[in-house]
PDB file of C-alpha atoms in Angstrom:
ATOM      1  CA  UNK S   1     131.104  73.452  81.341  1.00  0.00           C
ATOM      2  CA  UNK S   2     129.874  76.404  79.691  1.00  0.00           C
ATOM      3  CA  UNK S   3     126.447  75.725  80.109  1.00  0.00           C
ATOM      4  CA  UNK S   4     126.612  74.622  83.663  1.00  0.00           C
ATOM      5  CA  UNK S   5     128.455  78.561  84.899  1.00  0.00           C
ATOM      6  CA  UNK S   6     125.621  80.256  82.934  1.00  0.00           C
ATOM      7  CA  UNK S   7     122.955  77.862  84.373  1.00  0.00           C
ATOM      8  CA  UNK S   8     124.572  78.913  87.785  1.00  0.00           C
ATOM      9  CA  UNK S   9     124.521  82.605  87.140  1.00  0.00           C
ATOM     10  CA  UNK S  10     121.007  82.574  85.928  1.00  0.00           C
ATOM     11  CA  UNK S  11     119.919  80.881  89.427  1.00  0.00           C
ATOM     12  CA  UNK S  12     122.548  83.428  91.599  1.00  0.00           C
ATOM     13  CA  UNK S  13     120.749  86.215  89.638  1.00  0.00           C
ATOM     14  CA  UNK S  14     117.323  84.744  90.359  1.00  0.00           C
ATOM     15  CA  UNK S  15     118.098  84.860  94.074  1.00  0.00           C
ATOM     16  CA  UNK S  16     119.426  88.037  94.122  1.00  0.00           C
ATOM     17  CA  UNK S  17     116.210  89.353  92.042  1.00  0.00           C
ATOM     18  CA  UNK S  18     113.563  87.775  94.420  1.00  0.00           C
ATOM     19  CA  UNK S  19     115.770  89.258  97.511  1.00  0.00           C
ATOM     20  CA  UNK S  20     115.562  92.230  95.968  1.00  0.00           C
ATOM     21  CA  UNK S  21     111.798  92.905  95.066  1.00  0.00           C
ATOM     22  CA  UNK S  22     109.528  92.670  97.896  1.00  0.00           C
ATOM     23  CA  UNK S  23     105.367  93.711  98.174  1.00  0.00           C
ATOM     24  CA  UNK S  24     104.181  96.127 100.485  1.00  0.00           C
ATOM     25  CA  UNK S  25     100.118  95.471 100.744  1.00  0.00           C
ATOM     26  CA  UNK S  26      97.704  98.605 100.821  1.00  0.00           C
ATOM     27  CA  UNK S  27      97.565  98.605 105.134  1.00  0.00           C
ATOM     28  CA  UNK S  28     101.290  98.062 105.425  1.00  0.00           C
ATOM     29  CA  UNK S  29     104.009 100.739 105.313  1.00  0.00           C
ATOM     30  CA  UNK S  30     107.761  99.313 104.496  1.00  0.00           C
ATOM     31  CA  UNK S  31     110.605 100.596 106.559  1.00  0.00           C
ATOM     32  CA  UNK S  32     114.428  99.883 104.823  1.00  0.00           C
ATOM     33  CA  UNK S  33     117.086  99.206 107.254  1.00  0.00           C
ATOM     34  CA  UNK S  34     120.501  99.828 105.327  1.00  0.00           C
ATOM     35  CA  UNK S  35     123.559  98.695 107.439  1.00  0.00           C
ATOM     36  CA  UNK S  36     121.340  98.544 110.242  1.00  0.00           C
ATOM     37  CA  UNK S  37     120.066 102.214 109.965  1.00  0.00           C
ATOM     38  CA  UNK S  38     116.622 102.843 109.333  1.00  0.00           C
ATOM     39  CA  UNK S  39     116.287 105.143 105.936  1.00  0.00           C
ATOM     40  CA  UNK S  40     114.101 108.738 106.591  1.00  0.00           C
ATOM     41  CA  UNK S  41     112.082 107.659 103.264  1.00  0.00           C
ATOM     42  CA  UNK S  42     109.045 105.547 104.245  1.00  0.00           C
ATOM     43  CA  UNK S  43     107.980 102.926 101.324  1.00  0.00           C
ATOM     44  CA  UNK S  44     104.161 103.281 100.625  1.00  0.00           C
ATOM     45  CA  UNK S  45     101.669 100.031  99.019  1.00  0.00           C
ATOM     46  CA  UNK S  46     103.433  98.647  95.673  1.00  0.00           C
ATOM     47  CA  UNK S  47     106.275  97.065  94.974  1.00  0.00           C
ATOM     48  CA  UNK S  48     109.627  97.812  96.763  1.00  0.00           C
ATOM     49  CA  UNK S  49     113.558  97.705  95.223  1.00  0.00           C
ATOM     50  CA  UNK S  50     116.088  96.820  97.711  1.00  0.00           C
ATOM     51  CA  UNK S  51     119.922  96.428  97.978  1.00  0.00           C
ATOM     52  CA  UNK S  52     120.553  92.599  97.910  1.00  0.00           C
ATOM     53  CA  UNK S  53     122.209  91.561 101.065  1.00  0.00           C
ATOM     54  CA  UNK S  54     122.470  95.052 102.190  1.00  0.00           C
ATOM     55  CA  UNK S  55     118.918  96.122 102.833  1.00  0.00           C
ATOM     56  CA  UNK S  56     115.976  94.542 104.914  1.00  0.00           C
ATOM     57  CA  UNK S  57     112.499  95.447 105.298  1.00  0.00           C
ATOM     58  CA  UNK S  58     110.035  95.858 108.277  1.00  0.00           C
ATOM     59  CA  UNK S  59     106.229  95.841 107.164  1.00  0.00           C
ATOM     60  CA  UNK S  60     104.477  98.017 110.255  1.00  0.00           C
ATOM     61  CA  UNK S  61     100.315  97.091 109.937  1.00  0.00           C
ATOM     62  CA  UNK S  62      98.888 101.118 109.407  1.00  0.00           C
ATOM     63  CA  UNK S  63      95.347  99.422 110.387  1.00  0.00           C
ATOM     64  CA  UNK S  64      93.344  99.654 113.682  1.00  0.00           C
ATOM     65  CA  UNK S  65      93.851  97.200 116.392  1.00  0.00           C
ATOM     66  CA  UNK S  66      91.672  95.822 118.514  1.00  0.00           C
ATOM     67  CA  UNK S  67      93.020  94.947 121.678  1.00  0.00           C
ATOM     68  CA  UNK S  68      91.053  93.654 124.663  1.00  0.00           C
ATOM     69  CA  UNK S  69      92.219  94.452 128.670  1.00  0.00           C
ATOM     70  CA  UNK S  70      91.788  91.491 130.634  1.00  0.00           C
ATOM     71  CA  UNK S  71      89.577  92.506 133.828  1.00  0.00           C
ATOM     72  CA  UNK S  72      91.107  94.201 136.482  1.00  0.00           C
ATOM     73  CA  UNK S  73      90.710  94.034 139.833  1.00  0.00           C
ATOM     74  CA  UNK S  74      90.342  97.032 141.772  1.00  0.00           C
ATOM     75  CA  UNK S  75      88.515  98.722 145.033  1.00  0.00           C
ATOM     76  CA  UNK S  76      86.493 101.921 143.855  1.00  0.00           C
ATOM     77  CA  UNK S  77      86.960 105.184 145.706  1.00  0.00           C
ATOM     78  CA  UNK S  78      83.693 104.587 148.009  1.00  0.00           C
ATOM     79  CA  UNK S  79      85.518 101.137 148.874  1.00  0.00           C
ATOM     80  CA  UNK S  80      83.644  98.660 146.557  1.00  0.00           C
ATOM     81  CA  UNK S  81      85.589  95.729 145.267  1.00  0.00           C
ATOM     82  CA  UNK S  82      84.928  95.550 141.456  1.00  0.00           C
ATOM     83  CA  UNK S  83      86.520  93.476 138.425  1.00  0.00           C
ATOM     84  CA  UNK S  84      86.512  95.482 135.354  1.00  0.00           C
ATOM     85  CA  UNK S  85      87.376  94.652 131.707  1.00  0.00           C
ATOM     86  CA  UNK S  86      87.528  97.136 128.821  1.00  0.00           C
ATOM     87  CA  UNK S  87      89.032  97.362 125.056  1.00  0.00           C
ATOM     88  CA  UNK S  88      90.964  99.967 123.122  1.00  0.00           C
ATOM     89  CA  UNK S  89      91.274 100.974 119.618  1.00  0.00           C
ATOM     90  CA  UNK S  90      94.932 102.401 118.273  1.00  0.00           C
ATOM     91  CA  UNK S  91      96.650 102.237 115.157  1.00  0.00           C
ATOM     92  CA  UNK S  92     100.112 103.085 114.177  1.00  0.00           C
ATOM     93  CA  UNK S  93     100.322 106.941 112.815  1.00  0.00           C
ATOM     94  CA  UNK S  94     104.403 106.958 112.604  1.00  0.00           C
ATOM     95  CA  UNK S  95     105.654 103.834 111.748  1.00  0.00           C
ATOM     96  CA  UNK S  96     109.576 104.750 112.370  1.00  0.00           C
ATOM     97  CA  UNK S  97     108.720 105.579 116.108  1.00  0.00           C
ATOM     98  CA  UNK S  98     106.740 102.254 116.553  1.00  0.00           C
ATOM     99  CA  UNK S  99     109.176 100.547 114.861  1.00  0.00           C
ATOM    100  CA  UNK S 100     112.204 101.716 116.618  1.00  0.00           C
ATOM    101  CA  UNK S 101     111.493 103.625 119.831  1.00  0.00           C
ATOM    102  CA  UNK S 102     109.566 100.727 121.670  1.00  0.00           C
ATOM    103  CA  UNK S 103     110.969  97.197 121.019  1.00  0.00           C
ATOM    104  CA  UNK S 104     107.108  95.801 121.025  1.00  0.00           C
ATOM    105  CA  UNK S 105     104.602  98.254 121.061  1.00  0.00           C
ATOM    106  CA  UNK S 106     101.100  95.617 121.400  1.00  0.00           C
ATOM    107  CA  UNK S 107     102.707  94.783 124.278  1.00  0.00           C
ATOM    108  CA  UNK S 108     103.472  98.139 125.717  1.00  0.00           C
ATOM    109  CA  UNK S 109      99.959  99.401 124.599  1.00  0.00           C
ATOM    110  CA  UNK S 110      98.299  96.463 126.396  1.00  0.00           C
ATOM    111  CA  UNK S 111     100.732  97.101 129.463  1.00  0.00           C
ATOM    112  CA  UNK S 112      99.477 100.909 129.497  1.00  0.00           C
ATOM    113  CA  UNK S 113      96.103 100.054 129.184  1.00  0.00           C
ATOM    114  CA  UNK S 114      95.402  97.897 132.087  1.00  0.00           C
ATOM    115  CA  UNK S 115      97.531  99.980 134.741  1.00  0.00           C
ATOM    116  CA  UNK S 116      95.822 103.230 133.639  1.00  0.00           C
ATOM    117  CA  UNK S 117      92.289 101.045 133.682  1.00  0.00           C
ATOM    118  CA  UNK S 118      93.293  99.740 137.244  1.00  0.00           C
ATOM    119  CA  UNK S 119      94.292 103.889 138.179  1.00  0.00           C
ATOM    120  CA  UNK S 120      90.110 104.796 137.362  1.00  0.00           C
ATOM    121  CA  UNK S 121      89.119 102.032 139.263  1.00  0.00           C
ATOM    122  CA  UNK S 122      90.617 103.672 142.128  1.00  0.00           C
ATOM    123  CA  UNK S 123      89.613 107.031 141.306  1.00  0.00           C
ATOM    124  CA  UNK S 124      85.982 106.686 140.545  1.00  0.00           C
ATOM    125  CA  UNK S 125      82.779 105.733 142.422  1.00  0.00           C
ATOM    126  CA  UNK S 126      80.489 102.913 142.337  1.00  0.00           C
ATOM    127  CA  UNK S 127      78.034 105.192 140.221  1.00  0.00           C
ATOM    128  CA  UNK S 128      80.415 106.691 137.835  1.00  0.00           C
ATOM    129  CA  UNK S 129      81.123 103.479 136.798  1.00  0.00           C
ATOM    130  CA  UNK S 130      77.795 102.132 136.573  1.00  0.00           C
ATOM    131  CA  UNK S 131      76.207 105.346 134.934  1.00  0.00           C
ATOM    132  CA  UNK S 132      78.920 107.632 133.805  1.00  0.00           C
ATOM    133  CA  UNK S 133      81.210 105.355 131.830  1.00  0.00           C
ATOM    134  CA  UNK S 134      81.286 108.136 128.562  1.00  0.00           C
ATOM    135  CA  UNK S 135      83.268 110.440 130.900  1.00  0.00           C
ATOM    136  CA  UNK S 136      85.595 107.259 132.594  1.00  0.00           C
ATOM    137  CA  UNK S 137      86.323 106.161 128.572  1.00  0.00           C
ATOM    138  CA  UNK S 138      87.522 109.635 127.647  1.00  0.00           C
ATOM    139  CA  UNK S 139      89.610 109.871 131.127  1.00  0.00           C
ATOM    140  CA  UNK S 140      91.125 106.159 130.325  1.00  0.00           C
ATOM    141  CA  UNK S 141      91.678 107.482 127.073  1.00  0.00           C
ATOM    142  CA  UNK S 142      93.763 110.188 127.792  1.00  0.00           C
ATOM    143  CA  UNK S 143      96.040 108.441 130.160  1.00  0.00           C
ATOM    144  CA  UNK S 144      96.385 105.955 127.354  1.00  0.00           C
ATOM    145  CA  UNK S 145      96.854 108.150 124.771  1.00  0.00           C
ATOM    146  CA  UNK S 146     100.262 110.132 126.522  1.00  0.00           C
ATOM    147  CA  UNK S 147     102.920 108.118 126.945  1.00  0.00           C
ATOM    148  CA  UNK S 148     101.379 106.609 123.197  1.00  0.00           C
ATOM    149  CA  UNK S 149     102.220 109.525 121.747  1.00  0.00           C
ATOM    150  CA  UNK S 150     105.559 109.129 121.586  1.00  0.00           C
ATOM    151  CA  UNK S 151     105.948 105.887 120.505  1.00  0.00           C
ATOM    152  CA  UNK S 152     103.770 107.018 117.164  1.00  0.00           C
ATOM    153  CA  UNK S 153     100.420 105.121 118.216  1.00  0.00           C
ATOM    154  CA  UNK S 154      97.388 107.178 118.033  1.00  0.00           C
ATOM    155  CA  UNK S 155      93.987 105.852 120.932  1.00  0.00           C
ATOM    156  CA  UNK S 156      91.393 106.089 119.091  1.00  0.00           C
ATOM    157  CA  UNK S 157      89.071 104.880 121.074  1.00  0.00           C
ATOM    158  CA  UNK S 158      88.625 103.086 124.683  1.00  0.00           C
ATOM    159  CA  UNK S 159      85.772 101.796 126.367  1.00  0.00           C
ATOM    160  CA  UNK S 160      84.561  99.554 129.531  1.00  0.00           C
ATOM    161  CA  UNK S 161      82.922  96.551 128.463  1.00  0.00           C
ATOM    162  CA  UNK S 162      81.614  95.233 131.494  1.00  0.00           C
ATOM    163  CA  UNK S 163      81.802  96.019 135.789  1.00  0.00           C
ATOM    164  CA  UNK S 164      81.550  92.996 137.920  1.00  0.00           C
ATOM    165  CA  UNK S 165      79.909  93.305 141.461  1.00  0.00           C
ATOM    166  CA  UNK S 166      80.266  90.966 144.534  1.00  0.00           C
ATOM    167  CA  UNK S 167      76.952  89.413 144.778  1.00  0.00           C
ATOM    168  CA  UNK S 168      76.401  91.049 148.510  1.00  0.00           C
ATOM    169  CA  UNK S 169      76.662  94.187 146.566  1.00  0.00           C
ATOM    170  CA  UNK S 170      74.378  93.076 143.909  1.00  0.00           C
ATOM    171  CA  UNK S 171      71.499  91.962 146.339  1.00  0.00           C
ATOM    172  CA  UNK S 172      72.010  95.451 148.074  1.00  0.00           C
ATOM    173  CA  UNK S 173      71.419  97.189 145.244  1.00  0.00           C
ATOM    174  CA  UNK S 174      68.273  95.044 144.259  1.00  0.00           C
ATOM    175  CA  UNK S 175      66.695  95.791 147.652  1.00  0.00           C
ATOM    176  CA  UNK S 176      67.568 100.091 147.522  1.00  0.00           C
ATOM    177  CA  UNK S 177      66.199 100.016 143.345  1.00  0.00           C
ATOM    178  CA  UNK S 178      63.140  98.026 144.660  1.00  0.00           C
ATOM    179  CA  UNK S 179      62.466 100.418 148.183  1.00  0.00           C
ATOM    180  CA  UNK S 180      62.959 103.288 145.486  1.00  0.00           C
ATOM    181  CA  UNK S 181      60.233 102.047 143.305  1.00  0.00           C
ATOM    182  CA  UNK S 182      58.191 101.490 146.689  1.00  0.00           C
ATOM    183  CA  UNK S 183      58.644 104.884 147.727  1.00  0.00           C
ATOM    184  CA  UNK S 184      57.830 106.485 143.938  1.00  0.00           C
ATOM    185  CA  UNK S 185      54.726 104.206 143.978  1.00  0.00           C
ATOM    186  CA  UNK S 186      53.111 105.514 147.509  1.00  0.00           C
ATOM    187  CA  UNK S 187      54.363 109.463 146.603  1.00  0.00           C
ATOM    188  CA  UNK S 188      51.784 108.968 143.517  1.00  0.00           C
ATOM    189  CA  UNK S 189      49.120 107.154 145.531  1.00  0.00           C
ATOM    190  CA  UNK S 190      49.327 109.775 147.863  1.00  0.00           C
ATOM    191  CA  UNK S 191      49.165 112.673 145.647  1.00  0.00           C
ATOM    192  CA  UNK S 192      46.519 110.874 143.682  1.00  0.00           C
ATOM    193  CA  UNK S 193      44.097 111.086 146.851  1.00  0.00           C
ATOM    194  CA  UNK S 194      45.319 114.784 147.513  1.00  0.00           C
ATOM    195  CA  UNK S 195      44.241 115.421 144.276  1.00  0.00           C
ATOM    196  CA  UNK S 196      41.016 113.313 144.475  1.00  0.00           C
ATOM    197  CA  UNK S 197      40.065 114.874 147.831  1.00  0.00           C
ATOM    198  CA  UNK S 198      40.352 118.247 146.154  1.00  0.00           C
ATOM    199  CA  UNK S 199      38.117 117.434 143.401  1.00  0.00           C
ATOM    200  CA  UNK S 200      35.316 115.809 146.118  1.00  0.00           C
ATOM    201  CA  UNK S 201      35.696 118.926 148.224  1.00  0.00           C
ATOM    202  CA  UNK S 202      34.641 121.270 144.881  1.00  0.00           C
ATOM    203  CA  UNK S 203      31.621 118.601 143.874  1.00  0.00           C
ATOM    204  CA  UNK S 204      30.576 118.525 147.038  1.00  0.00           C
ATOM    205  CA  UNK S 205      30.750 122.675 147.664  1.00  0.00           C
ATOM    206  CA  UNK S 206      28.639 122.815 144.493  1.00  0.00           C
ATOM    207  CA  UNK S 207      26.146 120.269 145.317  1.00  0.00           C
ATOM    208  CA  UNK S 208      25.280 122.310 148.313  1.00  0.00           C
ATOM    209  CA  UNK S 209      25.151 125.322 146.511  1.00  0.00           C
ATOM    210  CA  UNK S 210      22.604 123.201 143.856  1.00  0.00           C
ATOM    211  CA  UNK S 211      20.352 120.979 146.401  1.00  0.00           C
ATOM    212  CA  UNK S 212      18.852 119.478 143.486  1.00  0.00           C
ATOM    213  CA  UNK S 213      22.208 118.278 142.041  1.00  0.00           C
ATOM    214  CA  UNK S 214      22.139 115.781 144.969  1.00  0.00           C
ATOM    215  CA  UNK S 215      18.792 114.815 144.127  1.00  0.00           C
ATOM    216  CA  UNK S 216      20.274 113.738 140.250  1.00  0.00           C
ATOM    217  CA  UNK S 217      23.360 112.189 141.581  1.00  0.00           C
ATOM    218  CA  UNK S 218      21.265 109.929 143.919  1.00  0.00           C
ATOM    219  CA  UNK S 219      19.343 108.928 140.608  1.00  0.00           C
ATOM    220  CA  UNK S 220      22.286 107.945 138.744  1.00  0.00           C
ATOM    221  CA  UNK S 221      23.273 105.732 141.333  1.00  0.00           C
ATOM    222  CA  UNK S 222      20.510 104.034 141.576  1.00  0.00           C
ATOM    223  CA  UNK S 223      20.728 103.574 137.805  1.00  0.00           C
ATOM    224  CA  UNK S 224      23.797 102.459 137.869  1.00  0.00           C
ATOM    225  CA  UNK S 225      23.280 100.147 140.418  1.00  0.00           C
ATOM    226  CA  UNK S 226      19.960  98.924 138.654  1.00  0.00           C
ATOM    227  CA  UNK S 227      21.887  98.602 135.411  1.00  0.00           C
ATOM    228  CA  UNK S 228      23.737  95.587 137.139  1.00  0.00           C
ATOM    229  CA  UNK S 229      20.281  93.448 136.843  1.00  0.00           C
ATOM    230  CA  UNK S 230      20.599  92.495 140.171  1.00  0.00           C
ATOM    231  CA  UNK S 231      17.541  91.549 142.519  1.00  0.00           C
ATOM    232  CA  UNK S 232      18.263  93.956 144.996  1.00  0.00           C
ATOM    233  CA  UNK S 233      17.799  97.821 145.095  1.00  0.00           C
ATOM    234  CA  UNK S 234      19.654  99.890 147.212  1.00  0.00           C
ATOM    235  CA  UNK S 235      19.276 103.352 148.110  1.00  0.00           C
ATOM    236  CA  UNK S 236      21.507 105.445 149.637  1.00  0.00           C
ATOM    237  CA  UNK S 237      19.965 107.461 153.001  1.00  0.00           C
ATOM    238  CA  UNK S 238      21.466 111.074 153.337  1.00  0.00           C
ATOM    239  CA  UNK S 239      23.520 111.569 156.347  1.00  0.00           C
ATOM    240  CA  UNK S 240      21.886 114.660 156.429  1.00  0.00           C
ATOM    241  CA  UNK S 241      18.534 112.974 157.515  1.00  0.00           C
ATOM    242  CA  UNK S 242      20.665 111.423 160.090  1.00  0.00           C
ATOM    243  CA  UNK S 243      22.096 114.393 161.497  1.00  0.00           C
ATOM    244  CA  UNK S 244      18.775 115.654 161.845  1.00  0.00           C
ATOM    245  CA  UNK S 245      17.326 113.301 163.352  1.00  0.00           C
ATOM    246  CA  UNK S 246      19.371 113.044 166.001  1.00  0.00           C
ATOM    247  CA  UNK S 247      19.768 116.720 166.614  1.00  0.00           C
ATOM    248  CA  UNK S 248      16.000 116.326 167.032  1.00  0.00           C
ATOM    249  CA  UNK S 249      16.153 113.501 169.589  1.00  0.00           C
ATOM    250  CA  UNK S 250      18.601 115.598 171.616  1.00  0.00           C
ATOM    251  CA  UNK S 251      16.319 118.697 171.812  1.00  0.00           C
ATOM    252  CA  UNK S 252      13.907 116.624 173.090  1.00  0.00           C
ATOM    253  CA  UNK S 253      15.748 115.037 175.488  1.00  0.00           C
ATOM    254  CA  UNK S 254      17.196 118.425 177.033  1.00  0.00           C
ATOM    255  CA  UNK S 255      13.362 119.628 176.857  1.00  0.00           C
ATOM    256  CA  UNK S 256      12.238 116.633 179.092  1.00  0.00           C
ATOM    257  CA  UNK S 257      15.290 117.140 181.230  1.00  0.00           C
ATOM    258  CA  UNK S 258      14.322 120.850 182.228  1.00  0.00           C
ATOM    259  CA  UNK S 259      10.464 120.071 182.591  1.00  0.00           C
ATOM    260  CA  UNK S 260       9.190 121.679 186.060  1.00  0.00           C
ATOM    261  CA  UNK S 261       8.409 118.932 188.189  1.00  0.00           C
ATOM    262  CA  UNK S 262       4.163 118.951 189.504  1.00  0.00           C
ATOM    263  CA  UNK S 263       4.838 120.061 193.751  1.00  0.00           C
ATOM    264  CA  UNK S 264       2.384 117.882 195.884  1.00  0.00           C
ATOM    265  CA  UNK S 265      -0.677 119.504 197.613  1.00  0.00           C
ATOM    266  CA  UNK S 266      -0.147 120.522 201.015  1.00  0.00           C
ATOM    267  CA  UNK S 267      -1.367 118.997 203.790  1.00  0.00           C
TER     268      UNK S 267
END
């Protein structure tokens, strides 16, 4: 009888022991609850005493959170229909207001996250969200991070993963990237000849100046054409030979034209 009541006390003290000693790990913090009130002291890693059957504990994860927003759907401010997804970063800097002044803060994170994601949809352009996301991810942040605040959650970081166009908008913006390029491409041929026509204009100013730098370039084309081993030679013919020419052929035209016609003997 004896041994049975001490056998019994040895397991009622057992229980009461393991209810009493519990492990916070090195990422958790350990809140106690005594009577249903939370106590101001905050229990760090290690192990942790408590009351039996007169304290609980709440382990609150200290470590970031990963947390993906499911694409929203939204129409831009230049009236673009776009789907948009993003993810935020937060961890838990005060784990009594986490713990007791929101009943589930994930969910109220998440919650925040997509209606302020689905407020800079309808604030920004087309463009900005394209090309400008740095500045949209510290503006999403910030209307994250407020109401956070005081529900001890820190943003530490938020970011747009991905925009999704309509396809209409997508083969819009293929054709204006590609007349773009177009126009870029026939700006350089053009200056290209500008510049080309200035550099013919100065050769050819100096080769008139230098009558027998002509003569040398027409030998180096005919080299260079020779070089080809082909069975034909060709020579250019100066235009000024031409021009001369037929200035000559119209002075003696006008010269026949003005001849004095031989009068006839008189009767």
């Amino acid at each position: 009888m004896v041994l049975e009541i001490l056998t019994a006390a040895v397991v009622v003290a057992g229980i009461g022991l393991g209810s009493a000693v519990r492990v916070v790990k090195q990422y958790e913090r350990g809140l106690i609850y005594r009577f249903g009130r939370v106590r101001p002291h905050v229990r760090e890693a290690g192990l942790v005493l408590l009351v039996p059957f007169v304290d609980r504990i709440q382990k609150v994860n200290m470590q970031i959170i990963t947390m993906p927003i499911p694409a929203q759907d939204g129409i831009t401010r230049d009236n673009v229909t776009v789907k948009v997804d993003a993810v935020v970063y937060f961890k838990v800097t005060d784990p009594v207001l986490a713990a007791v002044n929101v009943e589930d803060y994930r969910s109220a994170v998440g919650q925040v996250a997509q209606t302020s994601l689905r407020s800079i949809i309808g604030k920004s352009e087309l463009d900005d969200l394209l090309s400008n996301r740095e500045h949209l991810n510290e503006g999403l942040e910030l209307l994250i991070d407020s109401p956070a605040l005081g529900w001890g959650i820190h943003i530490d970081r938020v970011e747009i993963k991905d925009v999704a166009l309509p396809e209409g908008m997508k083969r819009s913006m293929s054709r204006q990237a590609e007349a773009e390029r177009e126009r870029r491409a026939r700006v350089i041929s053009a200056d290209g000849e500008l510049q080309a026509s200035h550099k013919l204009a100065e050769a050819a100013a100096t080769m008139a100046d230098t009558p027998a730098a002509l003569q040398l370039r027409l030998l180096e084309t005919v080299v260079q054409v020779a070089a080809e081993k082909n069975s034909t030679l060709v020579l250019p013919f100066p235009v000024e030979l031409l021009r001369f020419l037929d200035r000559a052929a119209k002075a003696e035209d006008n010269d026949g034209a003005v001849a004095p016609q031989p009068r006839e003997p008189s009767g």
